[in-house]
mmCIF file of C-alpha atoms in Angstrom:
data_model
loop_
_atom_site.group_PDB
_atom_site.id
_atom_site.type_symbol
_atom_site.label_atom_id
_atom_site.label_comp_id
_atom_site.label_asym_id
_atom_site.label_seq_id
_atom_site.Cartn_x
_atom_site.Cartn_y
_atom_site.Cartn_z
ATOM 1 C CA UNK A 8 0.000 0.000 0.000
ATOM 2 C CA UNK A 9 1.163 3.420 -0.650
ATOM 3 C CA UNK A 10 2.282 5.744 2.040
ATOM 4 C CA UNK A 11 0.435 8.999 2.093
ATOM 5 C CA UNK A 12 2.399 11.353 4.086
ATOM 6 C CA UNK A 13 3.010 15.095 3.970
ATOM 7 C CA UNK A 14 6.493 16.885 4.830
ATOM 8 C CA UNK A 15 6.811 20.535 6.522
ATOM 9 C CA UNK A 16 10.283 21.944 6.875
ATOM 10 C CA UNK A 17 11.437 24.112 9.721
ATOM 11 C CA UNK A 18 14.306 25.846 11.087
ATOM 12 C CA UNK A 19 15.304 25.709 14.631
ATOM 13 C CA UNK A 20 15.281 30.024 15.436
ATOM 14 C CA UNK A 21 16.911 31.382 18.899
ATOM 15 C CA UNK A 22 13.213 31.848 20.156
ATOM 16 C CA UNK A 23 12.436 27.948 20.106
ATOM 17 C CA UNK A 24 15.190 27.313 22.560
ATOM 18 C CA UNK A 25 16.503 27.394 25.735
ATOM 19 C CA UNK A 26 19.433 28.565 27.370
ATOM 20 C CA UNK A 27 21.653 25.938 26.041
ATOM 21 C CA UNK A 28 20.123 26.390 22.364
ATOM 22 C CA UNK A 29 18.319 23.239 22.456
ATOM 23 C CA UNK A 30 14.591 23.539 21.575
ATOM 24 C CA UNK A 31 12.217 23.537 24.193
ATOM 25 C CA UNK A 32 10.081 20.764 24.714
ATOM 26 C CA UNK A 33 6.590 22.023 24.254
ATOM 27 C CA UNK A 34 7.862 23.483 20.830
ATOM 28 C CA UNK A 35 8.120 20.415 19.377
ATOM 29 C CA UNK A 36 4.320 20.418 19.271
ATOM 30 C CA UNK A 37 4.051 23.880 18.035
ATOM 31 C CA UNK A 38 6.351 22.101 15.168
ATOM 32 C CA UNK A 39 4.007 19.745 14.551
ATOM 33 C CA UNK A 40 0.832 22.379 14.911
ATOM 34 C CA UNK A 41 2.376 23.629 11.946
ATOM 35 C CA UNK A 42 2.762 21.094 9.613
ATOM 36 C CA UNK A 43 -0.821 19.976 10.337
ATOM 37 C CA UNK A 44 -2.165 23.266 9.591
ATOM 38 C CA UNK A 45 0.056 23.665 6.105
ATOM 39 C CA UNK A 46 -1.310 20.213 5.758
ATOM 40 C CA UNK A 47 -4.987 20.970 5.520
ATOM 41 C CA UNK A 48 -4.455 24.315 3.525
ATOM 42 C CA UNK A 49 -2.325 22.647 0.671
ATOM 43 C CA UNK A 50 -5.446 20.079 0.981
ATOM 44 C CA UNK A 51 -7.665 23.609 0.013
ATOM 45 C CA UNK A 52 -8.732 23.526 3.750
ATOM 46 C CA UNK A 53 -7.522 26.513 5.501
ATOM 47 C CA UNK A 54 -8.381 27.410 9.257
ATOM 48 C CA UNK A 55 -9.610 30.360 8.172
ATOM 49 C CA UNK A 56 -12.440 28.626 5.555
ATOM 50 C CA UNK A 57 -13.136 26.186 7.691
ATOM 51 C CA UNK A 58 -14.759 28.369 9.965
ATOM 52 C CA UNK A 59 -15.983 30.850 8.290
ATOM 53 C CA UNK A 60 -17.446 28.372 5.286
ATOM 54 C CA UNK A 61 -18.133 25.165 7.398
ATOM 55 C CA UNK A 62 -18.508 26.722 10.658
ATOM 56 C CA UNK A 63 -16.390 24.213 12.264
ATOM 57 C CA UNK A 64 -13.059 24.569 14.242
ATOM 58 C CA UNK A 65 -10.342 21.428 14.680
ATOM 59 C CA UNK A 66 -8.928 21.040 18.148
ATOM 60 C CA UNK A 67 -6.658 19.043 19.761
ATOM 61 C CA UNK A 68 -8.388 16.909 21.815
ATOM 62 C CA UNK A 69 -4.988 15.104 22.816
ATOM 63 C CA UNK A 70 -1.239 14.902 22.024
ATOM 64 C CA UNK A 71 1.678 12.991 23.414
ATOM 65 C CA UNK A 72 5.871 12.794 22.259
ATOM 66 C CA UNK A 73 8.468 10.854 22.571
ATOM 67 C CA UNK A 74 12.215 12.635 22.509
ATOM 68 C CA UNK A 75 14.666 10.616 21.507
ATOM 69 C CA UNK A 76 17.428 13.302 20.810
ATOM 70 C CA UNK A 77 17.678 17.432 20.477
ATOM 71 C CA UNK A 78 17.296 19.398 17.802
ATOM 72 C CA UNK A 79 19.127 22.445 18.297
ATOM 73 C CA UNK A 80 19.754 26.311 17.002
ATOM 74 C CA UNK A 81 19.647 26.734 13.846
ATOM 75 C CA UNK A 82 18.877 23.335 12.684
ATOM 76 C CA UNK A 83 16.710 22.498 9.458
ATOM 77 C CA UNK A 84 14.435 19.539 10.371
ATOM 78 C CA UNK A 85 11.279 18.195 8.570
ATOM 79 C CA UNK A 86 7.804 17.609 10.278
ATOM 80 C CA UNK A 87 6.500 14.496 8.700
ATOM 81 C CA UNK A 88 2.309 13.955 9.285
ATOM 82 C CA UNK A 89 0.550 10.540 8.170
ATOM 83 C CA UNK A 90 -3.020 10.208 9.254
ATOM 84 C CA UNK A 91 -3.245 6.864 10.777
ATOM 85 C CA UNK A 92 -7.425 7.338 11.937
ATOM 86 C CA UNK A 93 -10.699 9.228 10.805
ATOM 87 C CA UNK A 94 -13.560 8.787 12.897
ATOM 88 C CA UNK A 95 -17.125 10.781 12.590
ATOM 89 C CA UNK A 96 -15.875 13.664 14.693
ATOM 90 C CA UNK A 97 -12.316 13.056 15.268
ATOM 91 C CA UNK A 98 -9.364 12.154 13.487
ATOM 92 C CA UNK A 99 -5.607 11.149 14.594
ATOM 93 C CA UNK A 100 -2.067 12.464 13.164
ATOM 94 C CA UNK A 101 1.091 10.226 13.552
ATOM 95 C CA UNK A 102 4.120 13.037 13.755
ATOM 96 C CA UNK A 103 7.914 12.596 13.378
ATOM 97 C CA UNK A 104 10.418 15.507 13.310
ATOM 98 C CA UNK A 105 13.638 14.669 11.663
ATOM 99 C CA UNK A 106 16.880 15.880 11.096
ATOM 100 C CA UNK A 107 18.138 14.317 8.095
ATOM 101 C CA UNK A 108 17.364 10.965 8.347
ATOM 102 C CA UNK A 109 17.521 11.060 11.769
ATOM 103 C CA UNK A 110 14.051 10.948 14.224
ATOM 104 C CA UNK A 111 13.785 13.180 16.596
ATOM 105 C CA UNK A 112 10.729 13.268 18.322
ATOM 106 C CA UNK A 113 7.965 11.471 17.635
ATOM 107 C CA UNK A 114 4.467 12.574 18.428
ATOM 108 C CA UNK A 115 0.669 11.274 18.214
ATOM 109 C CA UNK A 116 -2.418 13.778 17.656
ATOM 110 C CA UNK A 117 -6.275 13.128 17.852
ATOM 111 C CA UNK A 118 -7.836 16.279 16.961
ATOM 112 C CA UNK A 119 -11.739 16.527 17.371
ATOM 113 C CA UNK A 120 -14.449 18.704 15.380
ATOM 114 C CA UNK A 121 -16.110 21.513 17.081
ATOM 115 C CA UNK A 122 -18.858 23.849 15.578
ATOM 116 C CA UNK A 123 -16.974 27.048 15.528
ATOM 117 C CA UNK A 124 -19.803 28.753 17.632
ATOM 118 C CA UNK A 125 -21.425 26.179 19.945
ATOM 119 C CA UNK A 126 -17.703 24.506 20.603
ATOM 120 C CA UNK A 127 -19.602 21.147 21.132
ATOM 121 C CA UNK A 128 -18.716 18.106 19.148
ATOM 122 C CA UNK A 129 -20.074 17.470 15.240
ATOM 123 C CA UNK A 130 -19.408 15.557 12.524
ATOM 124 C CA UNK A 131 -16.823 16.600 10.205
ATOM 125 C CA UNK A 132 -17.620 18.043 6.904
ATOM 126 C CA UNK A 133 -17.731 15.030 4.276
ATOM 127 C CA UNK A 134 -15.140 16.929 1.686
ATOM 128 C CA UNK A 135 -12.680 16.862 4.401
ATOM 129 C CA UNK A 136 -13.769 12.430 6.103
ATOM 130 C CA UNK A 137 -13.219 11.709 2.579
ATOM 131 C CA UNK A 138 -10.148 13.613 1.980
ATOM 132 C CA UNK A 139 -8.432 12.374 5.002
ATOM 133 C CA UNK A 140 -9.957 9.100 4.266
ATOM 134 C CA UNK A 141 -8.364 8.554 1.616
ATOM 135 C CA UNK A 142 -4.815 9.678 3.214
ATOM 136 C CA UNK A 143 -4.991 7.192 5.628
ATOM 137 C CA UNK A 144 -1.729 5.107 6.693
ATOM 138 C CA UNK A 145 -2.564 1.614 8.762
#
């Protein structure tokens, strides 16, 4: 089976680390915020249009890492996002930043659909099930 995955590159800037230039730990999922949203926009889904057209918001319902080694300042790494689930009102994100060829941190997202006004729970717009759908990696 083919492996649908997207890549986001980023460089390591003196504001993403600490005082011994090694990135700081919750930016790792700012990182990987990132490459999800860039994600959905080069999909034609922008935050932006999914609110204001769908009326529906994506949160992060729940997010955990694993850090295996540092990046550091002024390093160029790659965010790379596969979907691994798509449910009726949520869907999951399987996250690895690398350096090179080299894994970094590995993270795993399940982000939930709100309506943008009520912020309860509802079912994501079809376009968007079958788009991710389709991108799924098992």
């Amino acid at each position: 089976m083919e492996k649908h995955y997207f890549d986001w590159p980023v460089r390591v800037y003196y504001e993403d680390t600490d005082c011994a230039r090694v990135v700081y730990y919750a930016n790792y999922f700012k990182f990987m915020e990132r490459a999800r949203t860039e994600w959905l926009r080069a999909l034609g889904w922008s935050q932006e249009r999914l609110y204001s057209e769908l009326g529906v918001v994506f949160v992060v319902a729940e997010a955990k890492a694993k850090y295996r080694k540092p990046a550091r300042l002024d390093d160029e790494l790659v965010v790379r996002s596969t979907v691994t689930a798509c449910g009726r009102t949520s869907f999951e994100f399987h996250q690895e930043i690398l350096r090179g060829d080299e894994v970094l941190t590995v993270g795993d997202v399940r982000c939930g659909t709100l309506d943008a006004h009520t912020f309860r729970p509802v079912a994501m717009p079809e376009p968007i099930s079958e788009e991710l759908k389709k991108l799924l990696n098992h």
